[in-house]
Short mmCIF file of C-alpha atoms in Angstrom, two decimals:
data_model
loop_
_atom_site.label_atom_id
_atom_site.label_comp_id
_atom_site.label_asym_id
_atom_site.label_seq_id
_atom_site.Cartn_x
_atom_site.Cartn_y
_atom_site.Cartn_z
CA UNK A 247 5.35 -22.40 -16.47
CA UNK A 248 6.60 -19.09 -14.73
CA UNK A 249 4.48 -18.02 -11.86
CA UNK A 250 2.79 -14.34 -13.04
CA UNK A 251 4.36 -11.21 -11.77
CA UNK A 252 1.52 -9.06 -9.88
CA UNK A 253 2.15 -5.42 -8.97
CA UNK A 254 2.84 -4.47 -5.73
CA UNK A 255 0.60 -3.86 -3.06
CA UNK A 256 -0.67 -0.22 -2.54
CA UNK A 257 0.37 0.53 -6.42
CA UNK A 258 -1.56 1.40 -9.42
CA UNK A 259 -1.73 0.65 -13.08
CA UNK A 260 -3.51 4.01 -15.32
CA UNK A 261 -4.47 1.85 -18.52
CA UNK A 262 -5.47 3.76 -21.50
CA UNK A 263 -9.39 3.60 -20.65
CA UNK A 264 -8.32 5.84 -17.54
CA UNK A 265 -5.34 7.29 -18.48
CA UNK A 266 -7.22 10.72 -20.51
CA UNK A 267 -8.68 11.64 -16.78
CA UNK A 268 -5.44 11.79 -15.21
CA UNK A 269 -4.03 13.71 -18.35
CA UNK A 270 -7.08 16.52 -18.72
CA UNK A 271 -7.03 16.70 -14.93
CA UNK A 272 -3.03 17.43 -15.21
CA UNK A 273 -3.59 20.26 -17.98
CA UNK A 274 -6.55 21.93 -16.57
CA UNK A 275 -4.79 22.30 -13.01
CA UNK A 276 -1.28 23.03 -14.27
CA UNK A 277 -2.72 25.57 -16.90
CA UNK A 278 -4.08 27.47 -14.41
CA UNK A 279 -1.08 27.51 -11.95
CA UNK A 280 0.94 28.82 -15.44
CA UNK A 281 -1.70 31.51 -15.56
CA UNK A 282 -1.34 33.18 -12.18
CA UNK A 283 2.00 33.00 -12.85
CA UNK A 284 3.72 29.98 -10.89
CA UNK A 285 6.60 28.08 -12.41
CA UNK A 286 7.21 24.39 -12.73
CA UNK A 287 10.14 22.60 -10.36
CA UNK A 288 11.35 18.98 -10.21
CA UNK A 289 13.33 17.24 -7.51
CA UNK A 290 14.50 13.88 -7.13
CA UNK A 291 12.38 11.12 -5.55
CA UNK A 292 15.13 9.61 -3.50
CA UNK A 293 16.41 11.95 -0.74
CA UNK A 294 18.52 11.78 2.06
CA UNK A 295 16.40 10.10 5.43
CA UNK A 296 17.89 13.27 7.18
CA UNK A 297 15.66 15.57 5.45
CA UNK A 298 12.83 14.09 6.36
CA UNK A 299 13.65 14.02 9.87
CA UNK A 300 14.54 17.82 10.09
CA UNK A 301 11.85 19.25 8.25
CA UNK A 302 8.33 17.36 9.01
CA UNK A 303 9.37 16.38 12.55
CA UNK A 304 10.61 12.73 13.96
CA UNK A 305 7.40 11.88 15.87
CA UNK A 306 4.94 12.58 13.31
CA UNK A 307 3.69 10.34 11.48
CA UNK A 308 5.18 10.58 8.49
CA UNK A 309 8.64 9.84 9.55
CA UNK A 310 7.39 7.30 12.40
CA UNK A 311 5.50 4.62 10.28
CA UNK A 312 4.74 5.82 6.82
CA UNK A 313 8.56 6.04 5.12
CA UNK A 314 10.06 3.99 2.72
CA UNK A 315 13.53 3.69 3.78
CA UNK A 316 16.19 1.87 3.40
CA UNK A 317 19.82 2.08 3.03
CA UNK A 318 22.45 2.35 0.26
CA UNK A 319 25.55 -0.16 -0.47
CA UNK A 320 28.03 2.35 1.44
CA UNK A 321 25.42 2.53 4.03
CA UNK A 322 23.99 5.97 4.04
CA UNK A 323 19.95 5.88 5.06
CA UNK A 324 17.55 7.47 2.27
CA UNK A 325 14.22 7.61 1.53
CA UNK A 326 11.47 8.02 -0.92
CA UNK A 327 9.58 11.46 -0.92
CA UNK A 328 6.51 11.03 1.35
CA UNK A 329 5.75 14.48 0.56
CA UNK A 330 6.76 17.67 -1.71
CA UNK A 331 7.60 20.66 0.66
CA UNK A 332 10.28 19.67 2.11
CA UNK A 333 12.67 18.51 -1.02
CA UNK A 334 11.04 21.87 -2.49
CA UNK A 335 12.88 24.20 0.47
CA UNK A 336 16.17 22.06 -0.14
CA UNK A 337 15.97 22.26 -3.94
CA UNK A 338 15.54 26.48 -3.51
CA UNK A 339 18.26 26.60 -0.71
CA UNK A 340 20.79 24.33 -2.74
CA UNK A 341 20.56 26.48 -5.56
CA UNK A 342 20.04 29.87 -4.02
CA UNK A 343 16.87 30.36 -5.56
CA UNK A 344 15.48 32.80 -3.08
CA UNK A 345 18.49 34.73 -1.42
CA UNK A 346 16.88 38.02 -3.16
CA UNK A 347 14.17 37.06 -5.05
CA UNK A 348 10.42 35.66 -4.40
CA UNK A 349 9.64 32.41 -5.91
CA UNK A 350 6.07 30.93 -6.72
CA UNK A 351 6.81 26.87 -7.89
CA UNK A 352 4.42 23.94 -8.55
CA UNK A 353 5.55 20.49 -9.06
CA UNK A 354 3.67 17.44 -9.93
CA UNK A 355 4.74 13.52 -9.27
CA UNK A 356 4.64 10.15 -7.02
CA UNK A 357 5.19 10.03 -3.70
CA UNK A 358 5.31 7.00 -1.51
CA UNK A 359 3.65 6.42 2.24
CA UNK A 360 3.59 3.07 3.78
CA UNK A 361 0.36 3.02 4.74
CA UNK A 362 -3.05 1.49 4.60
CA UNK A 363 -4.56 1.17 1.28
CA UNK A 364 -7.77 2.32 0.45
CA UNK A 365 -10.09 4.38 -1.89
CA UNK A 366 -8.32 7.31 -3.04
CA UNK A 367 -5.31 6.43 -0.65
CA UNK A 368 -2.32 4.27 -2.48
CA UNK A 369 1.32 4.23 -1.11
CA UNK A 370 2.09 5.29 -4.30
CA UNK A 371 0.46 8.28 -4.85
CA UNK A 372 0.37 11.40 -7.20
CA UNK A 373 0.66 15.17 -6.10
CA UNK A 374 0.38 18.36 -7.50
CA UNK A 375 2.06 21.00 -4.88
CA UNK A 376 2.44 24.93 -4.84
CA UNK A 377 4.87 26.35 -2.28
CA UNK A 378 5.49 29.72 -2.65
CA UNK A 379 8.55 31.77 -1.08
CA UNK A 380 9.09 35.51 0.45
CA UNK A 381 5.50 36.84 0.56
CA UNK A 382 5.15 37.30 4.39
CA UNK A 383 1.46 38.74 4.40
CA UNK A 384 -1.77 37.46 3.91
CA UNK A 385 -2.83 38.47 0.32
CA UNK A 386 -0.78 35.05 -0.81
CA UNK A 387 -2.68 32.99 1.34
CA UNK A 388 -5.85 34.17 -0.43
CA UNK A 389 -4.85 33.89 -3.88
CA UNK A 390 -3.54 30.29 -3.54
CA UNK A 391 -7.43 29.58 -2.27
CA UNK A 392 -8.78 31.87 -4.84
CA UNK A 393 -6.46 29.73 -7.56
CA UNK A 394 -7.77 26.65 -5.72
CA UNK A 395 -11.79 27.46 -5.83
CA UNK A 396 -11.03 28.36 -9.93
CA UNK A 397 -9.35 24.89 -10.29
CA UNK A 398 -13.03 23.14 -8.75
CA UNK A 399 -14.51 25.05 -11.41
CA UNK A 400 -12.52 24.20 -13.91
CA UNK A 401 -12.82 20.23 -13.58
CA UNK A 402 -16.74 20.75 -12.43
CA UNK A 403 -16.79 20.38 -8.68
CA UNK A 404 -19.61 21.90 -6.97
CA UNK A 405 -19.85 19.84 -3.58
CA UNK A 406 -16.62 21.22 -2.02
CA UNK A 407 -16.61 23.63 1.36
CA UNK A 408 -12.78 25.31 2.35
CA UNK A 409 -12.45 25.08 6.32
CA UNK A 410 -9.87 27.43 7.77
CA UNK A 411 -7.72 27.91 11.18
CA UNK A 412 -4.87 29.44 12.33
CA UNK A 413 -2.08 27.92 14.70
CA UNK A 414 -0.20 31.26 15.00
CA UNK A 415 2.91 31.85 15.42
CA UNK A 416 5.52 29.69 16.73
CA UNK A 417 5.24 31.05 20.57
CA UNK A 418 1.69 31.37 20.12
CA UNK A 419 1.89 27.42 19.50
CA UNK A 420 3.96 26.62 21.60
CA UNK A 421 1.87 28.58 24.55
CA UNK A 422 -1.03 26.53 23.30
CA UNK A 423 0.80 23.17 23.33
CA UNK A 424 1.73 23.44 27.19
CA UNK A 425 -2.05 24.06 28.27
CA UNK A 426 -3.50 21.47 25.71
CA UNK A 427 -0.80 18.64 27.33
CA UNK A 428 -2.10 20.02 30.69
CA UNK A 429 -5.90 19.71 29.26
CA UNK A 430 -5.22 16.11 28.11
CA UNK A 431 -3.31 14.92 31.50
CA UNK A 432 -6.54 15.19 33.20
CA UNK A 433 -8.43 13.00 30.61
CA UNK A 434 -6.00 10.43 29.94
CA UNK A 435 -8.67 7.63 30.59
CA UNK A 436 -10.41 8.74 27.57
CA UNK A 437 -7.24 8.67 25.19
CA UNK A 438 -6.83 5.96 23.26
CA UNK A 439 -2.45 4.49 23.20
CA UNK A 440 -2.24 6.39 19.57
CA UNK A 441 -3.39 9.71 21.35
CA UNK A 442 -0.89 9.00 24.66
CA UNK A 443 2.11 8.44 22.18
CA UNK A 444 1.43 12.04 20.34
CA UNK A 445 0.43 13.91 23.72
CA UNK A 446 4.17 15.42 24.79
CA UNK A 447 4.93 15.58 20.74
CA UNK A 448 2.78 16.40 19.06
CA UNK A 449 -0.59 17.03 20.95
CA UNK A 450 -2.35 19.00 18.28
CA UNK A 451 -2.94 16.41 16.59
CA UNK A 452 -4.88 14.68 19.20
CA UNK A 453 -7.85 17.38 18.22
CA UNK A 454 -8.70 15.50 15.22
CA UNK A 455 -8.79 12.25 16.49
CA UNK A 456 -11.48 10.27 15.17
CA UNK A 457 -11.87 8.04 18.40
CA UNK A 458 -15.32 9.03 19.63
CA UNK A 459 -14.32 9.07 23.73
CA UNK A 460 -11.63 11.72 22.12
CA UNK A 461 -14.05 13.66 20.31
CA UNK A 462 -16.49 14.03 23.25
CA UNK A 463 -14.23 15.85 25.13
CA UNK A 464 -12.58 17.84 22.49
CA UNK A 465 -15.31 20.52 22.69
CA UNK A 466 -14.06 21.26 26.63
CA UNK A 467 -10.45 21.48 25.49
CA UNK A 468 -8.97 24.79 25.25
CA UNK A 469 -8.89 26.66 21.61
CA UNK A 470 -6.02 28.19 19.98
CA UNK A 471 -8.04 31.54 19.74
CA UNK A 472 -7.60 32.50 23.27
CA UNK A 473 -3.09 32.42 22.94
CA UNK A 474 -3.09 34.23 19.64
CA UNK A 475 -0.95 37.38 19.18
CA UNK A 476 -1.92 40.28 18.32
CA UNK A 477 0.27 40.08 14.84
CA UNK A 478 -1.52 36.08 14.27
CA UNK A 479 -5.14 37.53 14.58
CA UNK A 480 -4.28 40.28 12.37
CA UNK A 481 -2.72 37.87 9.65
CA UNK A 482 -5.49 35.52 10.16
CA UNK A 483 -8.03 38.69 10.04
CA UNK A 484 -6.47 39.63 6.65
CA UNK A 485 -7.07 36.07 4.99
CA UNK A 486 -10.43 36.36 5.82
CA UNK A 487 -11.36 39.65 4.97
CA UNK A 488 -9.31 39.20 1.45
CA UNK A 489 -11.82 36.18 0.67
CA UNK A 490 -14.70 38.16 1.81
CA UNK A 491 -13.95 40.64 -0.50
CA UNK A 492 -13.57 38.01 -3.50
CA UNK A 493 -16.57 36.16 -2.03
CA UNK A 494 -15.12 33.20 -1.34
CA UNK A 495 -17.16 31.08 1.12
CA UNK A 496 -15.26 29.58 4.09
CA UNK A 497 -16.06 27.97 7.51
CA UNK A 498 -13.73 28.36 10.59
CA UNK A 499 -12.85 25.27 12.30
CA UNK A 500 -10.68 25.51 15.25
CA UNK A 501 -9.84 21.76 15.47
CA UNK A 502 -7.92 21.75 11.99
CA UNK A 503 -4.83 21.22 12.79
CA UNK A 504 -2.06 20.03 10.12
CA UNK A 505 -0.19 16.85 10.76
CA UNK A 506 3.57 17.86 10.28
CA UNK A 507 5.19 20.04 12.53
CA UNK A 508 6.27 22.88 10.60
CA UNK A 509 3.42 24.66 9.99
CA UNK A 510 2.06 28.29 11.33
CA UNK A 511 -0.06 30.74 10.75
CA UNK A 512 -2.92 30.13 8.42
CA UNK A 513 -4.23 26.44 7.91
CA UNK A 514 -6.43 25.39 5.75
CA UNK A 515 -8.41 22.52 3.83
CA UNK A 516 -10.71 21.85 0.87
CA UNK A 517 -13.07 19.35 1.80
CA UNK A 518 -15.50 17.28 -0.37
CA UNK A 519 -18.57 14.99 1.08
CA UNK A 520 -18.55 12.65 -2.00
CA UNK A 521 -15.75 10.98 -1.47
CA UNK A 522 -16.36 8.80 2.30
CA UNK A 523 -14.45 9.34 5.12
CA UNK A 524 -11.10 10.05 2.75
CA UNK A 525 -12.57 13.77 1.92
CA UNK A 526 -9.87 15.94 1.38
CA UNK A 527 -8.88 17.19 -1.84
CA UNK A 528 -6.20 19.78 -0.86
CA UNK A 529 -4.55 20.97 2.39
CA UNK A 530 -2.12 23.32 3.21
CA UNK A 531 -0.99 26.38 5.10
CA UNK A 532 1.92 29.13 6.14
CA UNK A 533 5.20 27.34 7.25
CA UNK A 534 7.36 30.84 7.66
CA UNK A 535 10.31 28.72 9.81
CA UNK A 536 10.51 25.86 7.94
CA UNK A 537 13.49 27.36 5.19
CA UNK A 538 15.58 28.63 8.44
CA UNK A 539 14.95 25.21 10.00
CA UNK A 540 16.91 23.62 6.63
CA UNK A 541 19.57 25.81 7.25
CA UNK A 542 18.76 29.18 4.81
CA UNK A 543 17.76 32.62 6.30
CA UNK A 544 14.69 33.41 7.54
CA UNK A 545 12.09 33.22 4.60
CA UNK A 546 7.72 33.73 4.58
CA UNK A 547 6.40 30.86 2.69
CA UNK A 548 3.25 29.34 2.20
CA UNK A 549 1.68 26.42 -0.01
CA UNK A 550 -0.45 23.35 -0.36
CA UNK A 551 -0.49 20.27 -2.06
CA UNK A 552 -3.54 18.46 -3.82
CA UNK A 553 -3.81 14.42 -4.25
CA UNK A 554 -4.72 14.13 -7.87
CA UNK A 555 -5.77 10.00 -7.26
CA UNK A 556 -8.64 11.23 -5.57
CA UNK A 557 -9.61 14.04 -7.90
CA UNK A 558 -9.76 11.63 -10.39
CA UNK A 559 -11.82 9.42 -8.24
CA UNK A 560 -14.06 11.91 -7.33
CA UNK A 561 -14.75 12.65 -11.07
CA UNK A 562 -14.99 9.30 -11.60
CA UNK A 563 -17.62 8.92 -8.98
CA UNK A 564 -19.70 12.00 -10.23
CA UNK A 565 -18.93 10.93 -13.66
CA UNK A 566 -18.56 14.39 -14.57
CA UNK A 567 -16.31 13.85 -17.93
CA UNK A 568 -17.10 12.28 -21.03
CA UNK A 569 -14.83 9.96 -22.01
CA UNK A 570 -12.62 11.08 -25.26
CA UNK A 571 -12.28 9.04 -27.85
CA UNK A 572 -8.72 7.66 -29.37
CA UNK A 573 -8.99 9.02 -32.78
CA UNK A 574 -11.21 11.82 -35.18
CA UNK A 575 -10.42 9.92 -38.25
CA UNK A 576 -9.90 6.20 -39.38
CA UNK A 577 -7.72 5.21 -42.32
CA UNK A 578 -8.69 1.98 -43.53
CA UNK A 579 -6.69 0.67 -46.60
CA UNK A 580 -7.41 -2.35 -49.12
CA UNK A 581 -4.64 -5.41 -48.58
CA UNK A 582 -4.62 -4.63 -52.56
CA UNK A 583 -2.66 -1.22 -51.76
CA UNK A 584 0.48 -1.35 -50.44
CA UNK A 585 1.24 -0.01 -47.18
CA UNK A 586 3.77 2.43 -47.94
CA UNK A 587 0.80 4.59 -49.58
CA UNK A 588 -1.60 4.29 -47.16
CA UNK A 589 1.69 5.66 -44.53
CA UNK A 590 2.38 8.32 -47.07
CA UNK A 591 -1.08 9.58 -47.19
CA UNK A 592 -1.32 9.76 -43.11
CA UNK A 593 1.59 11.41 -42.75
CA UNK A 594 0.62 14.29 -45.58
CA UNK A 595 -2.70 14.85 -43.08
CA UNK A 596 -0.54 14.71 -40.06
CA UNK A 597 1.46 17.34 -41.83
CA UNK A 598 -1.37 19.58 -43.01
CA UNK A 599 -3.60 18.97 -40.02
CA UNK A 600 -1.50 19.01 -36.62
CA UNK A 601 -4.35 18.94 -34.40
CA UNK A 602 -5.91 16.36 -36.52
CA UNK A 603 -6.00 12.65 -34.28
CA UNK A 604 -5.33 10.20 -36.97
CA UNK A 605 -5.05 6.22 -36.55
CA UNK A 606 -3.74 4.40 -39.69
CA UNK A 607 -5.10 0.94 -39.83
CA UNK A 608 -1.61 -1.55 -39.16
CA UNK A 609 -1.38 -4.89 -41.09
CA UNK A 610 -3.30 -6.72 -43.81
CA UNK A 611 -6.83 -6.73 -42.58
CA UNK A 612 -10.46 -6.98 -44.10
CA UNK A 613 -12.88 -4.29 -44.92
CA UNK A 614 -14.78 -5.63 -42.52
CA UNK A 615 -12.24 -6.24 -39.25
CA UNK A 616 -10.39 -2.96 -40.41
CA UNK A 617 -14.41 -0.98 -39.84
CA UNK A 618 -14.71 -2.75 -36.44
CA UNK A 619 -11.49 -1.09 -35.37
CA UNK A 620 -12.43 2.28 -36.52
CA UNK A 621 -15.83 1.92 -34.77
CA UNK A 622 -13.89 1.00 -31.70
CA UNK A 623 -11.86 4.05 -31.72
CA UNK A 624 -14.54 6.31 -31.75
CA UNK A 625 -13.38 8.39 -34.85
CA UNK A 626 -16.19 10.45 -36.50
CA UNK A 627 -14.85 9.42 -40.17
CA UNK A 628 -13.31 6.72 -42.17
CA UNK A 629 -10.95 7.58 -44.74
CA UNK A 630 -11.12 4.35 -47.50
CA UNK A 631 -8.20 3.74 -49.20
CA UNK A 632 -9.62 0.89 -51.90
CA UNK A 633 -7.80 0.01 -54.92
CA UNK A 634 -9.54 2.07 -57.18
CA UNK A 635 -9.28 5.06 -55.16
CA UNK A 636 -5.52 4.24 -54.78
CA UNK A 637 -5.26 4.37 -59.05
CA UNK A 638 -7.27 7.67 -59.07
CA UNK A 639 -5.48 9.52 -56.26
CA UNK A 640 -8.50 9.51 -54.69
CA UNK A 641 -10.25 8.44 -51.54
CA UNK A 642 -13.71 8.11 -50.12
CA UNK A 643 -14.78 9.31 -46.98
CA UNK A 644 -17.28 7.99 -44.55
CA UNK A 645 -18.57 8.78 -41.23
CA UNK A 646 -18.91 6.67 -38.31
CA UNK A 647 -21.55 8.61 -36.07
CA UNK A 648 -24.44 10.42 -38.82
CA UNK A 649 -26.48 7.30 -40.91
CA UNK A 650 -27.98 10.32 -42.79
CA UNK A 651 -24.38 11.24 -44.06
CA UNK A 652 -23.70 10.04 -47.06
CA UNK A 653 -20.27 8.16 -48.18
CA UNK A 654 -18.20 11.38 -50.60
CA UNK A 655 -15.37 10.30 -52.86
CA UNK A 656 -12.76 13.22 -53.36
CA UNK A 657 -9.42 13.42 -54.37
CA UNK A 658 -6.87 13.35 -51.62
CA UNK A 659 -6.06 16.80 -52.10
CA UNK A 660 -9.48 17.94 -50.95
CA UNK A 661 -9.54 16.24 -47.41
CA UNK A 662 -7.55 18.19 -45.57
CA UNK A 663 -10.56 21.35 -46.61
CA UNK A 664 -13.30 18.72 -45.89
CA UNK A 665 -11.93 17.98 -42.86
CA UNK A 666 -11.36 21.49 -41.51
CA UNK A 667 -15.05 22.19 -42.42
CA UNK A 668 -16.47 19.22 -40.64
CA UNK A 669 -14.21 19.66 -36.88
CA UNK A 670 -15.04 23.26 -36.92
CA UNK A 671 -18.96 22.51 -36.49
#
């Protein structure tokens, strides 16, 4: 007997009894990025390793541990996306989408981390991203969180608080980088070996260290606030008074930091407290040198990305959806008709009805197996296709959720007004 073929570690199956999250989740979230305006891209999930490497940095992370990557017959190195922005810039760049033009773009798919697994956290994992090109103020950065707060209200969120920063710009970084090293250097009995590996590459990160001997002196380290520009506290100043106006609740947290290396400016997070330690729902920020980094001229852009496995964990969890059923209406036919009518008749509703979910009972069944099935799909009605029906061009019509209703016979012609009549109550 062959040995059974298991999925991989760190990937999912979405089976049908889960599947109607993930697709209401998609709709809702996509609808509204349609309605403000932003337009769908897609971009391979293989790219060149090189890509990778220029854009999110070679000591992060990312590129360090988390890559799938491996090489092709001839020997050139490529990898699977870890993340969206980057095969975004070179898909806008390639095809000189934004030489003279702003661009807002969304994009939803998998992309791959080798990492951990956990709740929420797969290597295979599903993104919905905005990145949005040659807006250089402000006003952007607010309506991507005012887009973002509408989308928690949309799928029923309540529990979720937006935390904010600002790492300035790239010499007001770089400025803070030098004094947090020199900060760190005289606590480096309290850093832990993943802390001492980031401290001359990427130190910022070290400021959201969960290690507790880390976080007990982060509160003595130096903040980002005191080496900002004039033109960075002015940018930052305009995000916040734009969601003040639009009463958008925020908290500042001078800690958040993003993990890849090219972003500036404003920073930001959506956090939620129902889902453990794995809380955030969406993250993003400003990343105004990343498109002259890859090559193109220098272009604002700004953008997040949101996991959607954990959204639909999180409603899940809160069990905040009712689960929809597979069908509105049931056709069960007598093994005395033949099939071909029973087919013809579906496919007249289909016709008549588009909206109308109809299952057409496959196979020579019973009465009584063929009722189990339409229990089981949770249609509200049974359309009975019995032999004497059949003769009269007629059917009878039951329903599957109201005792009090009582079974109608009509002629085939009429069901398509019955049925109207009953899905508009």
């Amino acid at each position: 007997m062959a040995k059974k073929v298991t999925r991989l570690r760190g990937m999912y199956d979405v089976t049908p009894e889960e599947v109607w999250i993930w697709q209401r989740l998609e709709q809702t979230i996509t609808g509204l990025l349609q309605q403000y305006g932003y337009q769908e891209i897609r971009f391979p999930v293989l790219e060149k390793t090189a890509l990778f490497h220029s854009a999110i940095g070679e000591v992060t992370d990312v590129v360090e541990k988390e890559m799938f990557t491996f090489e092709t017959r001839k020997g050139e190195s490529i990898s699977m996306r870890p993340e969206g922005t980057a095969s975004t810039v070179r898909t806008v760049l390639q095809n000189g989408m934004i030489f003279n033009d702003p661009q807002k773009l969304w994009y939803l798919g998998p992309m791959f981390r080798y990492e951990k697994p956990q709740k929420g956290r797969n290597r295979q994992f599903s993104q919905i991203g905005v990145e949005v090109f040659g807006y250089p103020g402000p006003d952007v950065d607010a309506e991507l969180l005012l887009m973002t707060q509408r989308m928690w209200q949309a799928l029923g969120l309540k529990n979720v608080r937006l935390e904010l920063n600002t790492l300035g710009t790239q010499a007001c970084r770089e400025a803070y980088r030098n004094v947090l090293i020199a900060f760190f250097e005289q606590h480096m009995d309290a850093l832990d070996e993943e802390a001492k590996s980031r401290l001359y590459s990427n130190p910022l990160r070290i400021l959201d260290s969960k290690n507790p001997a880390i976080k007990a002196i982060i509160p003595d380290a130096p903040q980002i606030k005191d080496y900002l520009s004039d033109e960075a506290k002015a940018h930052f100043q305009g995000l916040c008074d734009a969601l003040d106006a639009c009463g958008v609740a925020y908290e500042i947290n001078r800690n958040l930091v993003r993990g890849l290396d090219y972003y500036s400016h404003n920073v930001f997070e959506w956090i939620t407290e129902d889902l453990g330690a794995q809380g955030t729902i969406c993250a993003g920020g400003r990343y105004d040198k990343l498109v002259e980094m890859q090559g193109g001229k220098p272009t604002p852009a700004t953008g997040f990305a949101m996991g959607v496995d954990r959204l639909v964990e999180l409603i899940k969890d809160l069990n905040l959806w009712q689960a929809e059923t597979a069908a509105d209406v049931y056709l069960i036919r007598d093994k005395a008709v033949p099939a071909q009518y029973g087919l013809q008749l579906a496919e007249k509703l289909r016709t008549a009805m588009p909206t109308l979910r109809l299952v057409s009972n496959m196979g020579e069944a019973s009465f009584k197996s063929q009722f189990k099935k339409a229990d089981k799909s949770g249609a509200r009605f049974a359309i009975i296709l019995g032999e004497a029906e059949h003769l009269a061009a007629e059917v009878s019509v039951k329903s599957m959720v109201d005792r009090e209703f009582q079974q109608q016979t009509m002629s085939q012609g009429d069901l398509c007004d019955f049925f109207a009549e009953q899905f508009e109550r």
